[in-house]
Tab-separated table of C-alpha atoms and ligand atoms in Angstrom:
chain	number	residue	atom	x	y	z
A	3	MET	CA	-28.227	-3.689	31.157
A	4	ASN	CA	-30.160	-6.998	31.277
A	5	THR	CA	-27.951	-9.232	29.496
A	6	SER	CA	-30.090	-12.616	29.759
A	7	GLY	CA	-30.920	-14.118	26.464
A	8	THR	CA	-28.725	-11.885	24.239
A	9	LEU	CA	-25.090	-11.844	23.560
A	10	ASP	CA	-24.412	-8.640	25.610
A	11	ILE	CA	-21.751	-9.068	28.200
A	12	GLU	CA	-22.125	-8.178	32.106
A	13	ASP	CA	-18.922	-6.691	32.585
A	14	PHE	CA	-18.408	-5.237	29.200
A	15	GLU	CA	-16.713	-2.075	30.467
A	16	LYS	CA	-14.193	-4.058	32.315
A	17	TYR	CA	-13.266	-6.162	29.339
A	18	LEU	CA	-13.249	-2.915	27.260
A	19	ILE	CA	-10.474	-1.618	29.372
A	20	SER	CA	-8.713	-4.870	29.318
A	21	ALA	CA	-8.769	-4.605	25.561
A	22	PHE	CA	-7.370	-0.826	25.871
A	23	ASP	CA	-4.571	-2.228	28.017
A	24	ILE	CA	-3.550	-4.694	25.476
A	25	ILE	CA	-3.448	-2.137	22.687
A	26	ASN	CA	-1.719	0.464	24.928
A	27	GLY	CA	0.845	-2.047	25.993
A	28	TYR	CA	1.582	-3.020	22.745
A	29	ILE	CA	2.136	0.398	21.323
A	30	LEU	CA	4.210	1.257	24.395
A	31	ASN	CA	6.389	-1.634	23.628
A	32	ILE	CA	6.418	-1.164	19.813
A	33	ASN	CA	10.187	-0.295	19.841
A	34	ASN	CA	11.157	-3.461	21.321
A	35	CYS	CA	12.544	-6.434	19.400
A	36	PRO	CA	11.999	-8.760	17.813
A	37	VAL	CA	10.470	-7.103	14.911
A	38	ILE	CA	9.282	-10.569	13.322
A	39	PRO	CA	8.302	-12.777	16.373
A	40	PRO	CA	9.992	-16.236	16.517
A	41	GLY	CA	7.822	-19.268	15.976
A	42	SER	CA	6.937	-21.472	12.925
A	43	TYR	CA	3.546	-21.932	11.462
A	44	ASP	CA	3.329	-25.296	13.070
A	45	ASP	CA	4.623	-24.163	16.556
A	46	LEU	CA	1.694	-21.361	16.591
A	47	ARG	CA	-0.809	-23.919	15.370
A	48	LYS	CA	-0.214	-25.925	18.288
A	49	SER	CA	-0.571	-23.099	20.834
A	50	ILE	CA	-3.312	-21.113	19.106
A	51	TYR	CA	-5.392	-24.177	17.923
A	52	SER	CA	-8.801	-24.765	19.579
A	53	ASP	CA	-11.698	-27.188	19.060
A	54	LEU	CA	-14.890	-25.840	17.743
A	55	PRO	CA	-16.106	-23.927	20.869
A	56	LEU	CA	-19.629	-25.150	21.682
A	57	GLN	CA	-19.672	-23.818	25.116
A	58	GLY	CA	-18.704	-20.327	26.193
A	59	GLU	CA	-15.494	-19.571	27.996
A	60	ASN	CA	-14.677	-17.099	30.737
A	61	ILE	CA	-13.845	-13.796	28.859
A	62	GLY	CA	-10.953	-12.962	31.577
A	63	THR	CA	-9.334	-16.345	30.572
A	64	LEU	CA	-9.665	-15.639	26.981
A	65	ILE	CA	-8.091	-12.262	27.302
A	66	ASP	CA	-5.096	-13.907	29.154
A	67	ASP	CA	-4.805	-16.053	26.210
A	68	ILE	CA	-4.663	-13.482	23.834
A	69	VAL	CA	-1.953	-11.653	26.042
A	70	GLU	CA	-0.024	-15.142	26.265
A	71	ASN	CA	-0.270	-16.598	22.762
A	72	ILE	CA	-1.377	-13.712	20.388
A	73	VAL	CA	0.322	-10.556	21.413
A	74	PRO	CA	4.022	-11.911	21.499
A	75	TYR	CA	3.388	-13.422	18.071
A	76	SER	CA	2.239	-10.393	16.435
A	77	THR	CA	4.611	-8.872	13.866
A	78	LYS	CA	5.755	-5.367	15.026
A	79	ILE	CA	4.710	-3.547	12.010
A	80	GLY	CA	4.964	-0.147	13.770
A	81	HIS	CA	8.604	-0.991	14.795
A	82	PRO	CA	11.125	1.737	13.690
A	83	CYS	CA	13.198	-1.031	11.862
A	84	PHE	CA	10.114	-2.488	10.066
A	85	LEU	CA	11.214	-1.365	6.652
A	86	SER	CA	10.008	-3.820	4.487
A	87	TRP	CA	7.343	-3.995	1.606
A	88	ILE	CA	5.418	-0.710	2.027
A	89	ILE	CA	3.334	-1.492	5.055
A	90	THR	CA	3.965	1.539	7.259
A	91	SER	CA	3.739	2.078	11.002
A	92	PRO	CA	0.190	3.164	11.809
A	93	SER	CA	-0.120	6.557	13.738
A	94	PRO	CA	-1.722	6.041	17.197
A	95	ALA	CA	-4.273	8.773	16.294
A	96	GLY	CA	-5.400	6.505	13.449
A	97	THR	CA	-5.661	3.701	15.990
A	98	LEU	CA	-7.944	5.780	18.140
A	99	GLY	CA	-10.102	6.761	15.330
A	100	GLU	CA	-10.254	3.133	14.159
A	101	LEU	CA	-11.175	1.653	17.758
A	102	ILE	CA	-14.216	4.110	18.119
A	103	ASN	CA	-15.230	3.054	14.516
A	104	VAL	CA	-15.144	-0.378	15.465
A	105	GLY	CA	-17.584	0.185	18.273
A	106	LEU	CA	-19.808	2.254	16.052
A	107	ASN	CA	-20.034	-0.463	13.397
A	108	GLN	CA	-21.540	1.637	10.451
A	109	VAL	CA	-21.889	0.272	7.192
A	110	PRO	CA	-21.987	3.034	4.847
A	111	ALA	CA	-23.058	0.984	1.755
A	112	LEU	CA	-26.396	2.752	1.927
A	113	TYR	CA	-26.761	6.433	3.391
A	114	LYS	CA	-29.039	5.064	5.909
A	115	GLY	CA	-26.308	2.236	7.104
A	116	GLY	CA	-24.031	5.058	8.304
A	117	LYS	CA	-25.192	8.503	7.814
A	118	ALA	CA	-22.414	10.409	9.477
A	119	ALA	CA	-20.150	7.696	8.098
A	120	THR	CA	-21.067	8.424	4.577
A	121	VAL	CA	-20.598	12.204	4.959
A	122	LEU	CA	-17.112	11.560	6.531
A	123	GLU	CA	-16.272	9.448	3.444
A	124	ASP	CA	-17.222	12.286	1.190
A	125	VAL	CA	-15.089	14.534	3.483
A	126	VAL	CA	-12.177	12.454	3.109
A	127	VAL	CA	-12.430	11.646	-0.536
A	128	ARG	CA	-12.827	15.319	-1.157
A	129	TRP	CA	-9.683	15.976	0.911
A	130	PHE	CA	-7.733	13.622	-1.327
A	131	CYS	CA	-9.207	14.959	-4.378
A	132	GLN	CA	-7.960	18.473	-3.396
A	133	LEU	CA	-4.652	17.156	-2.454
A	134	PHE	CA	-4.108	15.611	-5.942
A	135	GLY	CA	-5.421	18.679	-7.763
A	136	TYR	CA	-9.056	17.234	-8.851
A	137	ASP	CA	-11.713	19.555	-9.134
A	138	ASN	CA	-15.347	19.338	-7.929
A	139	GLU	CA	-16.502	16.932	-10.636
A	140	SER	CA	-14.073	14.192	-9.114
A	141	GLY	CA	-15.096	11.674	-6.589
A	142	GLY	CA	-14.055	8.299	-5.071
A	143	ILE	CA	-14.277	5.656	-2.796
A	144	LEU	CA	-12.354	4.158	0.318
A	145	VAL	CA	-11.376	0.433	-0.263
A	146	SER	CA	-9.496	-2.186	1.208
A	147	GLY	CA	-5.858	-1.354	-0.231
A	148	GLY	CA	-4.058	-0.429	-3.316
A	149	THR	CA	-4.846	-3.711	-5.061
A	150	MET	CA	-8.458	-2.992	-4.715
A	151	ALA	CA	-8.089	0.498	-5.494
A	152	ASN	CA	-6.355	-0.508	-8.745
A	153	LEU	CA	-9.205	-2.960	-9.703
A	154	THR	CA	-11.888	-0.448	-8.957
A	155	ALA	CA	-10.028	2.274	-11.169
A	156	LEU	CA	-9.760	-0.062	-14.099
A	157	ALA	CA	-13.429	-1.404	-13.880
A	158	ALA	CA	-14.438	2.499	-14.065
A	159	ALA	CA	-12.196	2.593	-17.077
A	160	ARG	CA	-13.470	-0.332	-18.728
A	161	GLU	CA	-16.795	0.867	-18.501
A	162	ALA	CA	-15.925	4.450	-19.692
A	163	ILE	CA	-14.055	2.940	-22.830
A	164	TYR	CA	-16.498	0.423	-23.429
A	165	PRO	CA	-19.996	1.664	-22.194
A	166	GLY	CA	-22.133	-1.396	-21.346
A	167	ALA	CA	-19.198	-3.595	-20.589
A	168	THR	CA	-20.363	-4.075	-16.979
A	169	THR	CA	-23.777	-5.312	-18.249
A	170	THR	CA	-22.796	-7.030	-21.274
A	171	GLY	CA	-19.479	-8.375	-20.655
A	172	ILE	CA	-16.410	-8.177	-22.924
A	173	GLN	CA	-16.636	-11.656	-24.299
A	174	ASN	CA	-17.484	-10.501	-27.750
A	175	ILE	CA	-15.574	-7.419	-28.274
A	176	GLU	CA	-14.005	-7.211	-31.695
A	177	LYS	CA	-10.787	-5.539	-30.493
A	178	PRO	CA	-9.222	-7.044	-27.337
A	179	PHE	CA	-8.163	-4.687	-24.640
A	180	VAL	CA	-4.524	-3.834	-23.884
A	181	ILE	CA	-3.082	-2.420	-20.686
A	182	TYR	CA	0.237	-0.840	-20.617
A	183	VAL	CA	2.550	-0.536	-17.336
A	184	SER	CA	6.031	-0.415	-16.907
A	185	ASP	CA	8.060	-3.444	-16.234
A	186	GLN	CA	8.180	-2.319	-12.616
A	187	GLY	CA	4.412	-2.446	-12.479
A	188	HIS	CA	2.715	-3.808	-9.373
A	189	ILE	CA	1.375	-7.325	-9.530
A	190	SER	CA	-2.288	-5.897	-8.634
A	191	VAL	CA	-2.127	-4.591	-12.272
A	192	ASP	CA	-1.960	-8.139	-13.844
A	193	ARG	CA	-4.527	-9.308	-11.033
A	194	SER	CA	-6.939	-6.654	-11.894
A	195	ALA	CA	-6.622	-7.399	-15.727
A	196	GLY	CA	-7.400	-10.984	-14.833
A	197	MET	CA	-10.571	-10.153	-12.527
A	198	LEU	CA	-11.965	-7.860	-15.410
A	199	GLY	CA	-11.912	-10.500	-18.170
A	200	ILE	CA	-9.137	-8.643	-19.898
A	201	GLY	CA	-6.442	-11.141	-19.065
A	202	ALA	CA	-3.200	-10.857	-17.330
A	203	ASP	CA	-1.331	-11.563	-20.691
A	204	MET	CA	-2.735	-8.495	-22.126
A	205	VAL	CA	-0.957	-6.269	-19.765
A	206	ARG	CA	2.062	-5.002	-21.744
A	207	LYS	CA	5.364	-4.259	-19.719
A	208	ILE	CA	7.011	-1.569	-21.069
A	209	PRO	CA	10.708	-1.187	-20.605
A	210	THR	CA	12.269	1.299	-18.108
A	211	ASP	CA	15.091	3.803	-18.237
A	212	GLU	CA	18.053	3.695	-15.905
A	213	LYS	CA	16.000	4.996	-13.106
A	214	TYR	CA	13.424	2.326	-13.590
A	215	ARG	CA	10.729	4.670	-15.022
A	216	MET	CA	8.723	3.892	-18.115
A	217	LYS	CA	10.164	4.949	-21.423
A	218	PRO	CA	7.394	7.060	-23.142
A	219	GLU	CA	8.754	6.419	-26.502
A	220	LEU	CA	8.620	2.880	-26.299
A	221	LEU	CA	5.038	3.063	-24.834
A	222	GLU	CA	3.970	5.171	-28.117
A	223	GLU	CA	5.659	2.437	-30.368
A	224	GLU	CA	3.857	-0.371	-28.547
A	225	ILE	CA	0.380	1.554	-28.771
A	226	LEU	CA	0.953	2.054	-32.664
A	227	ASN	CA	1.774	-1.799	-32.968
A	228	ASP	CA	-1.181	-2.773	-30.926
A	229	ARG	CA	-3.317	-0.706	-33.040
A	230	SER	CA	-2.234	-1.827	-36.356
A	231	SER	CA	-2.444	-5.356	-35.113
A	232	GLY	CA	-6.138	-5.146	-34.125
A	233	PHE	CA	-5.814	-4.304	-30.454
A	234	GLU	CA	-7.418	-1.739	-28.517
A	235	PRO	CA	-5.077	0.229	-26.373
A	236	PHE	CA	-7.220	0.804	-23.333
A	237	CYS	CA	-5.515	1.989	-20.329
A	238	VAL	CA	-2.034	3.089	-19.213
A	239	VAL	CA	-1.036	2.709	-15.664
A	240	ALA	CA	1.829	4.764	-14.353
A	241	GLN	CA	3.377	3.929	-11.276
A	242	ALA	CA	3.926	6.805	-8.996
A	243	GLY	CA	5.964	5.062	-6.298
A	244	ALA	CA	7.115	1.508	-8.098
A	245	VAL	CA	7.128	-1.015	-5.254
A	246	ASN	CA	10.782	-2.153	-5.870
A	247	THR	CA	12.728	1.074	-6.237
A	248	GLY	CA	10.046	3.863	-5.565
A	249	SER	CA	10.460	5.111	-9.026
A	250	ILE	CA	7.995	7.513	-10.525
A	251	ASP	CA	6.949	7.253	-14.179
A	252	PRO	CA	6.875	10.538	-16.365
A	253	ILE	CA	3.429	11.326	-15.251
A	254	ASP	CA	3.016	14.574	-17.396
A	255	LYS	CA	4.425	12.681	-20.517
A	256	LEU	CA	2.309	9.697	-20.081
A	257	ALA	CA	-0.665	11.859	-19.539
A	258	GLU	CA	-0.130	13.794	-22.973
A	259	ILE	CA	0.158	10.393	-24.700
A	260	CYS	CA	-3.127	9.193	-23.376
A	261	GLU	CA	-4.835	12.284	-24.026
A	262	ARG	CA	-3.816	12.309	-27.656
A	263	GLU	CA	-4.370	8.585	-28.059
A	264	ASN	CA	-7.636	8.818	-26.177
A	265	ILE	CA	-6.535	6.010	-23.662
A	266	TRP	CA	-7.752	5.820	-19.965
A	267	PHE	CA	-4.815	7.113	-17.690
A	268	HIS	CA	-4.567	5.609	-14.422
A	269	VAL	CA	-1.920	6.524	-11.688
A	270	ASP	CA	-1.015	3.799	-9.124
A	271	ALA	CA	0.284	6.312	-6.430
A	272	SER	CA	-0.553	3.528	-3.838
A	273	TYR	CA	2.857	4.190	-1.973
A	274	GLY	CA	4.203	7.404	-3.689
A	275	GLY	CA	0.904	9.310	-3.097
A	276	GLY	CA	2.265	10.126	0.244
A	277	ALA	CA	4.775	12.573	-1.409
A	278	VAL	CA	1.742	14.922	-2.211
A	279	LEU	CA	2.694	16.256	1.342
A	280	SER	CA	6.253	16.586	0.960
A	281	LYS	CA	7.634	20.128	0.645
A	282	ASN	CA	10.298	19.439	-1.964
A	283	ARG	CA	9.342	16.179	-3.710
A	284	LYS	CA	5.625	16.949	-4.408
A	285	VAL	CA	6.952	18.056	-7.760
A	286	LEU	CA	7.675	14.385	-8.578
A	287	LEU	CA	3.916	13.897	-8.969
A	288	LYS	CA	3.809	16.604	-11.405
A	289	GLY	CA	0.781	16.117	-13.801
A	290	ILE	CA	-1.025	13.695	-11.490
A	291	GLU	CA	-4.117	15.971	-11.705
A	292	MET	CA	-4.440	14.977	-15.606
A	293	ALA	CA	-4.953	11.306	-14.632
A	294	ASP	CA	-8.545	9.850	-15.355
A	295	SER	CA	-8.012	7.979	-11.983
A	296	ILE	CA	-5.722	7.646	-9.157
A	297	ALA	CA	-5.107	5.017	-6.580
A	298	THR	CA	-3.406	5.635	-3.181
A	299	ASP	CA	-3.204	3.985	0.205
A	300	PRO	CA	-3.877	5.804	3.320
A	301	HIS	CA	-2.689	2.769	4.991
A	302	LYS	CA	0.803	3.442	3.485
A	303	TRP	CA	2.520	6.604	3.551
A	304	PHE	CA	-0.321	8.448	5.215
A	305	PHE	CA	0.261	6.314	8.329
A	306	ILE	CA	-3.444	5.142	8.778
A	307	PRO	CA	-4.092	1.640	10.277
A	308	ALA	CA	-4.970	-1.168	7.676
A	309	GLU	CA	-7.247	-1.357	5.838
A	310	ALA	CA	-7.626	1.814	3.919
A	311	GLY	CA	-7.064	2.233	0.231
A	312	LEU	CA	-8.678	5.016	-2.078
A	313	THR	CA	-9.756	5.206	-5.701
A	314	ILE	CA	-10.511	8.556	-6.882
A	315	VAL	CA	-11.587	9.644	-10.469
A	316	LYS	CA	-11.395	12.874	-12.305
A	317	ASP	CA	-15.009	12.488	-13.213
A	318	SER	CA	-17.032	10.663	-10.653
A	319	LYS	CA	-19.762	9.528	-13.241
A	320	HIS	CA	-17.357	6.912	-14.243
A	321	LEU	CA	-17.222	5.133	-11.082
A	322	TYR	CA	-21.102	5.394	-10.710
A	323	ASN	CA	-21.571	4.117	-14.154
A	324	ALA	CA	-19.426	0.910	-13.465
A	325	PHE	CA	-20.908	0.213	-9.990
A	326	ASN	CA	-24.453	1.632	-9.513
A	327	CYS	CA	-26.886	-1.189	-8.516
A	328	SER	CA	-30.095	-1.456	-7.093
A	329	ALA	CA	-32.232	-4.311	-5.546
A	330	SER	CA	-35.632	-4.218	-3.878
A	331	TYR	CA	-34.294	-5.581	-0.639
A	332	LEU	CA	-31.911	-2.630	-0.212
A	333	GLY	CA	-34.900	-0.262	0.454
A	334	ASP	CA	-35.077	3.261	-0.847
A	335	GLU	CA	-31.967	4.769	-2.033
A	336	ASP	CA	-30.531	8.362	-1.115
A	337	SER	CA	-28.509	10.529	-3.419
A	338	VAL	CA	-25.354	9.352	-2.050
A	339	ASP	CA	-25.125	5.430	-1.387
A	340	TYR	CA	-21.519	4.207	-1.645
A	341	LYS	CA	-22.816	0.866	-2.865
A	342	ASP	CA	-23.013	2.702	-6.061
A	343	TYR	CA	-19.124	3.731	-6.174
A	344	GLY	CA	-17.474	0.406	-5.527
A	345	PHE	CA	-17.936	-3.467	-5.291
A	346	GLN	CA	-18.496	-3.951	-1.797
A	347	LEU	CA	-21.967	-3.937	-0.368
A	348	THR	CA	-21.644	-4.348	3.326
A	349	ARG	CA	-18.494	-2.282	4.051
A	350	ALA	CA	-16.704	-0.941	7.190
A	351	SER	CA	-16.488	2.574	7.364
A	352	ARG	CA	-12.748	3.474	6.717
A	353	ALA	CA	-13.158	7.162	6.714
A	354	LEU	CA	-13.410	7.846	10.405
A	355	LYS	CA	-9.640	6.813	11.181
A	356	ILE	CA	-8.319	8.832	8.373
A	357	TRP	CA	-10.461	11.956	9.293
A	358	PHE	CA	-9.305	11.556	12.810
A	359	ALA	CA	-5.870	11.078	12.253
A	360	PHE	CA	-5.436	13.833	9.721
A	361	ARG	CA	-7.241	16.384	11.985
A	362	ALA	CA	-5.511	15.203	15.050
A	363	TYR	CA	-1.753	15.742	13.482
A	364	GLY	CA	-2.525	18.221	10.480
A	365	LEU	CA	-1.242	17.438	7.276
A	366	LYS	CA	1.887	19.757	7.902
A	367	ARG	CA	3.036	17.592	10.669
A	368	ILE	CA	2.523	14.435	8.682
A	369	GLY	CA	4.193	15.961	5.894
A	370	GLU	CA	7.350	16.786	8.119
A	371	ILE	CA	7.353	12.923	8.793
A	372	ILE	CA	7.352	12.146	5.091
A	373	ASP	CA	10.014	14.734	4.412
A	374	ARG	CA	12.006	13.171	7.299
A	375	ASN	CA	11.663	9.663	5.730
A	376	LEU	CA	12.772	11.116	2.504
A	377	GLU	CA	15.944	12.787	4.132
A	378	LEU	CA	16.633	9.531	5.879
A	379	ALA	CA	16.592	7.640	2.318
A	380	SER	CA	18.855	10.113	0.760
A	381	GLY	CA	21.326	10.170	3.634
A	382	LEU	CA	21.398	6.469	3.448
A	383	TYR	CA	21.915	6.764	-0.227
A	384	ASN	CA	25.170	8.878	0.215
A	385	ARG	CA	26.397	7.076	3.193
A	386	LEU	CA	26.202	3.889	1.026
A	387	GLU	CA	27.942	5.433	-1.863
A	388	ASN	CA	30.740	6.723	0.052
A	389	GLU	CA	31.560	3.127	1.764
A	390	GLU	CA	33.516	0.479	-0.141
A	391	CYS	CA	31.326	-2.595	0.686
A	392	TRP	CA	28.042	-1.572	-0.920
A	393	GLU	CA	26.860	-1.296	-4.481
A	394	LEU	CA	23.692	1.045	-5.150
A	395	VAL	CA	21.504	-0.636	-7.466
A	396	SER	CA	18.891	2.011	-8.263
A	397	PRO	CA	18.603	5.734	-7.716
A	398	SER	CA	16.427	6.749	-4.831
A	399	GLU	CA	13.599	9.065	-5.912
A	400	LEU	CA	11.278	8.577	-2.821
A	401	SER	CA	12.057	6.659	0.282
A	402	ILE	CA	13.226	3.292	-0.974
A	403	VAL	CA	16.994	2.322	-1.133
A	404	CYS	CA	18.090	-0.761	-3.093
A	405	PHE	CA	21.578	-1.902	-2.565
A	406	ARG	CA	23.923	-4.756	-2.194
A	407	TYR	CA	26.552	-5.835	0.195
A	408	ILE	CA	29.766	-6.692	-1.705
A	409	PRO	CA	32.241	-8.327	0.212
A	410	GLU	CA	36.259	-7.769	-0.530
A	411	THR	CA	36.557	-11.597	-1.507
A	412	LYS	CA	35.412	-11.490	-5.219
A	413	LEU	CA	32.182	-13.610	-5.734
A	414	ASP	CA	30.546	-14.519	-8.860
A	415	GLU	CA	26.962	-13.230	-9.604
A	416	ASN	CA	25.121	-16.069	-8.357
A	417	SER	CA	27.038	-16.290	-4.989
A	418	LEU	CA	26.383	-12.643	-4.784
A	419	ASN	CA	22.655	-12.790	-5.138
A	420	SER	CA	22.534	-15.501	-2.740
A	421	LEU	CA	24.556	-13.721	-0.367
A	422	GLN	CA	21.993	-10.867	-0.274
A	423	PHE	CA	19.059	-13.323	0.616
A	424	GLU	CA	21.255	-14.963	3.395
A	425	ILE	CA	21.851	-11.587	5.007
A	426	LEU	CA	18.040	-10.812	4.975
A	427	ALA	CA	17.401	-14.033	6.725
A	428	GLU	CA	20.189	-13.575	9.369
A	429	LEU	CA	18.838	-9.917	9.777
A	430	GLU	CA	15.268	-11.223	10.404
A	431	GLN	CA	16.644	-14.035	12.568
A	432	SER	CA	18.338	-11.391	14.776
A	433	GLY	CA	14.874	-9.793	15.441
A	434	GLU	CA	16.503	-6.157	15.100
A	435	ALA	CA	15.021	-5.430	11.715
A	436	PHE	CA	12.910	-6.804	8.696
A	437	LEU	CA	13.649	-6.123	5.275
A	438	THR	CA	12.490	-7.544	1.992
A	439	PRO	CA	14.443	-8.111	-1.212
A	440	ALA	CA	14.158	-6.566	-4.503
A	441	VAL	CA	15.243	-8.175	-7.693
A	442	LEU	CA	16.318	-5.583	-10.491
A	443	ARG	CA	17.596	-6.713	-13.702
A	444	GLY	CA	18.799	-10.025	-12.157
A	445	LYS	CA	20.494	-8.478	-9.307
A	446	ALA	CA	19.139	-9.446	-6.022
A	447	CYS	CA	19.184	-6.656	-3.575
A	448	LEU	CA	18.568	-5.491	0.063
A	449	ARG	CA	15.827	-3.048	-0.151
A	450	ILE	CA	15.206	-0.450	2.664
A	451	CYS	CA	11.721	1.371	2.514
A	452	ILE	CA	11.474	4.176	5.084
A	453	ALA	CA	7.685	4.896	5.157
A	454	ASN	CA	7.757	4.870	9.246
A	455	HIS	CA	7.214	7.790	11.507
A	456	ARG	CA	9.113	6.207	14.174
A	457	THR	CA	12.479	5.685	12.327
A	458	THR	CA	15.283	7.950	13.282
A	459	GLN	CA	18.965	8.475	11.889
A	460	GLU	CA	20.320	6.358	14.574
A	461	ASP	CA	17.983	3.255	13.592
A	462	ILE	CA	19.370	3.682	9.993
A	463	ASP	CA	23.002	3.936	10.927
A	464	GLN	CA	22.754	0.837	13.337
A	465	LEU	CA	20.893	-1.060	10.683
A	466	ILE	CA	23.696	-0.696	8.166
A	467	ASP	CA	26.408	-1.426	10.736
A	468	LEU	CA	24.597	-4.600	11.475
A	469	ILE	CA	24.025	-5.649	7.933
A	470	ARG	CA	27.630	-5.060	7.274
A	471	LEU	CA	28.599	-7.199	10.455
A	472	ILE	CA	26.333	-9.892	9.189
A	473	GLY	CA	27.702	-9.753	5.551
A	474	GLU	CA	31.343	-10.068	7.067
A	475	THR	CA	30.425	-12.903	9.322
A	476	LEU	CA	28.833	-14.911	6.486
A	477	ILE	CA	31.752	-14.321	4.369
A	478	HIS	CA	34.126	-15.280	6.943
A	479	ASP	CA	32.257	-18.553	7.874
A	480	ARG	CA	31.983	-19.893	4.440
B	761	PLP	C1	1.241	-1.689	-2.297
B	761	PLP	C2	1.137	-1.284	-3.304
B	761	PLP	C3	-0.180	-2.040	-4.046
B	761	PLP	C4	-0.872	-2.788	-3.489
B	761	PLP	O1	-1.660	-2.304	-2.284
B	761	PLP	P1	-2.412	-3.152	-1.276
B	761	PLP	O2	-2.790	-1.979	-0.441
B	761	PLP	O3	-1.105	-3.876	-0.603
B	761	PLP	O4	-3.329	-3.983	-1.620
B	761	PLP	C5	-0.277	-1.521	-5.611
B	761	PLP	N1	0.637	-0.623	-6.089
B	761	PLP	C6	1.713	-0.156	-5.588
B	761	PLP	C7	2.504	0.565	-6.463
B	761	PLP	C8	1.886	-0.503	-4.226
B	761	PLP	O5	2.973	-0.060	-3.597
């Protein structure tokens, strides 16, 4: 290849191999600690900072720089004890798919920007529609994550309930829209309401039962109240796997209410969607096929590398009506151009990595991993129930367990809460594991979210022993 006057690189292949070596080394060492690398923001700024690079540098030196200053300070999201938020360990087959995808650099906004990529996206969208029980009228689009998936679905809902909203706006509507979600709803619902001109204040938080599931009778009451006060009940968002506890709202009951009341029904299954592959827990999603739209995150419990979120709608025209657009500079359009189904124009292809990983492992095997995660969580729940020093704060429907360390010494509620945060900080400091908190009805909790294909029983056992030890030491040192 003649590289003069272009940005092509002479020894591209050599450096490609160096890049692969980095990835390979990183994944080979993924089980090593620390999970969260040391280093404050200021420290890293010092070692990573560089001046505006006017002159080019040697690529080999840059690769060394990455090995020295970037890789060791990368969070080990694939570590078996990375059990926080709901970011999962990506599957290596997903990584392979993504690597190839990056090289191909397809832009399936228009069919011609990525012909195979467009069809791959159709295939992947269809797979998910099938998994969730949607028929052939359905459709969808891959987006960056659950947040965008919820926003995309709610934009489709807004146009469906108030045709023309996308063109005329909703500044002059007589009856302000109201969205309903449980008090465990994800923050992306409020943010989407903000983005859509509905306003986060118009998101009603419906109280939950003892299992942190929306109470349908209170939803019905709220809808009646709002109607009689001149509001337009517009959309109900069910949580299928609430972020704190993994609770699943009574989807079938909520679907019936929405059907009767002519309200858009959206299910946020960003996390819990993975349960569709579980043998025993798929029933928890009963009724999800009745939803007008569903959000789920392939980059969560389907083990796909970030970013990969998905919106599917029961009737694909609703996405099209909300997003179709044209401009002379885009050229001739084809029958399927993904620009017409979502907000992004230039967009990465997210389908290849999903297509590749699903075919490489088969959904049966991924389902077995999900079932193992579920079993680890229920086993953990049982262990904690049988030991004195723990309080379980919520039931564990999916793979999240929320609990507190309770020392022998009696502590007041405030000290008990701060103790949990201290434990989390110590645990992170130890490098052995990373957890994030949940605060449930005023109680600060340790929260273990097992959505990880590498986590074993031994990992969980050792983690609980370590948490207990940290708790005891903290109390002893007070
Ligand atoms: C993670 C999550 C989201 C947000 O998804 P991102 O991929 O982080 O944007 C929304 N809702 C629920 C229930 C989630 O678990």
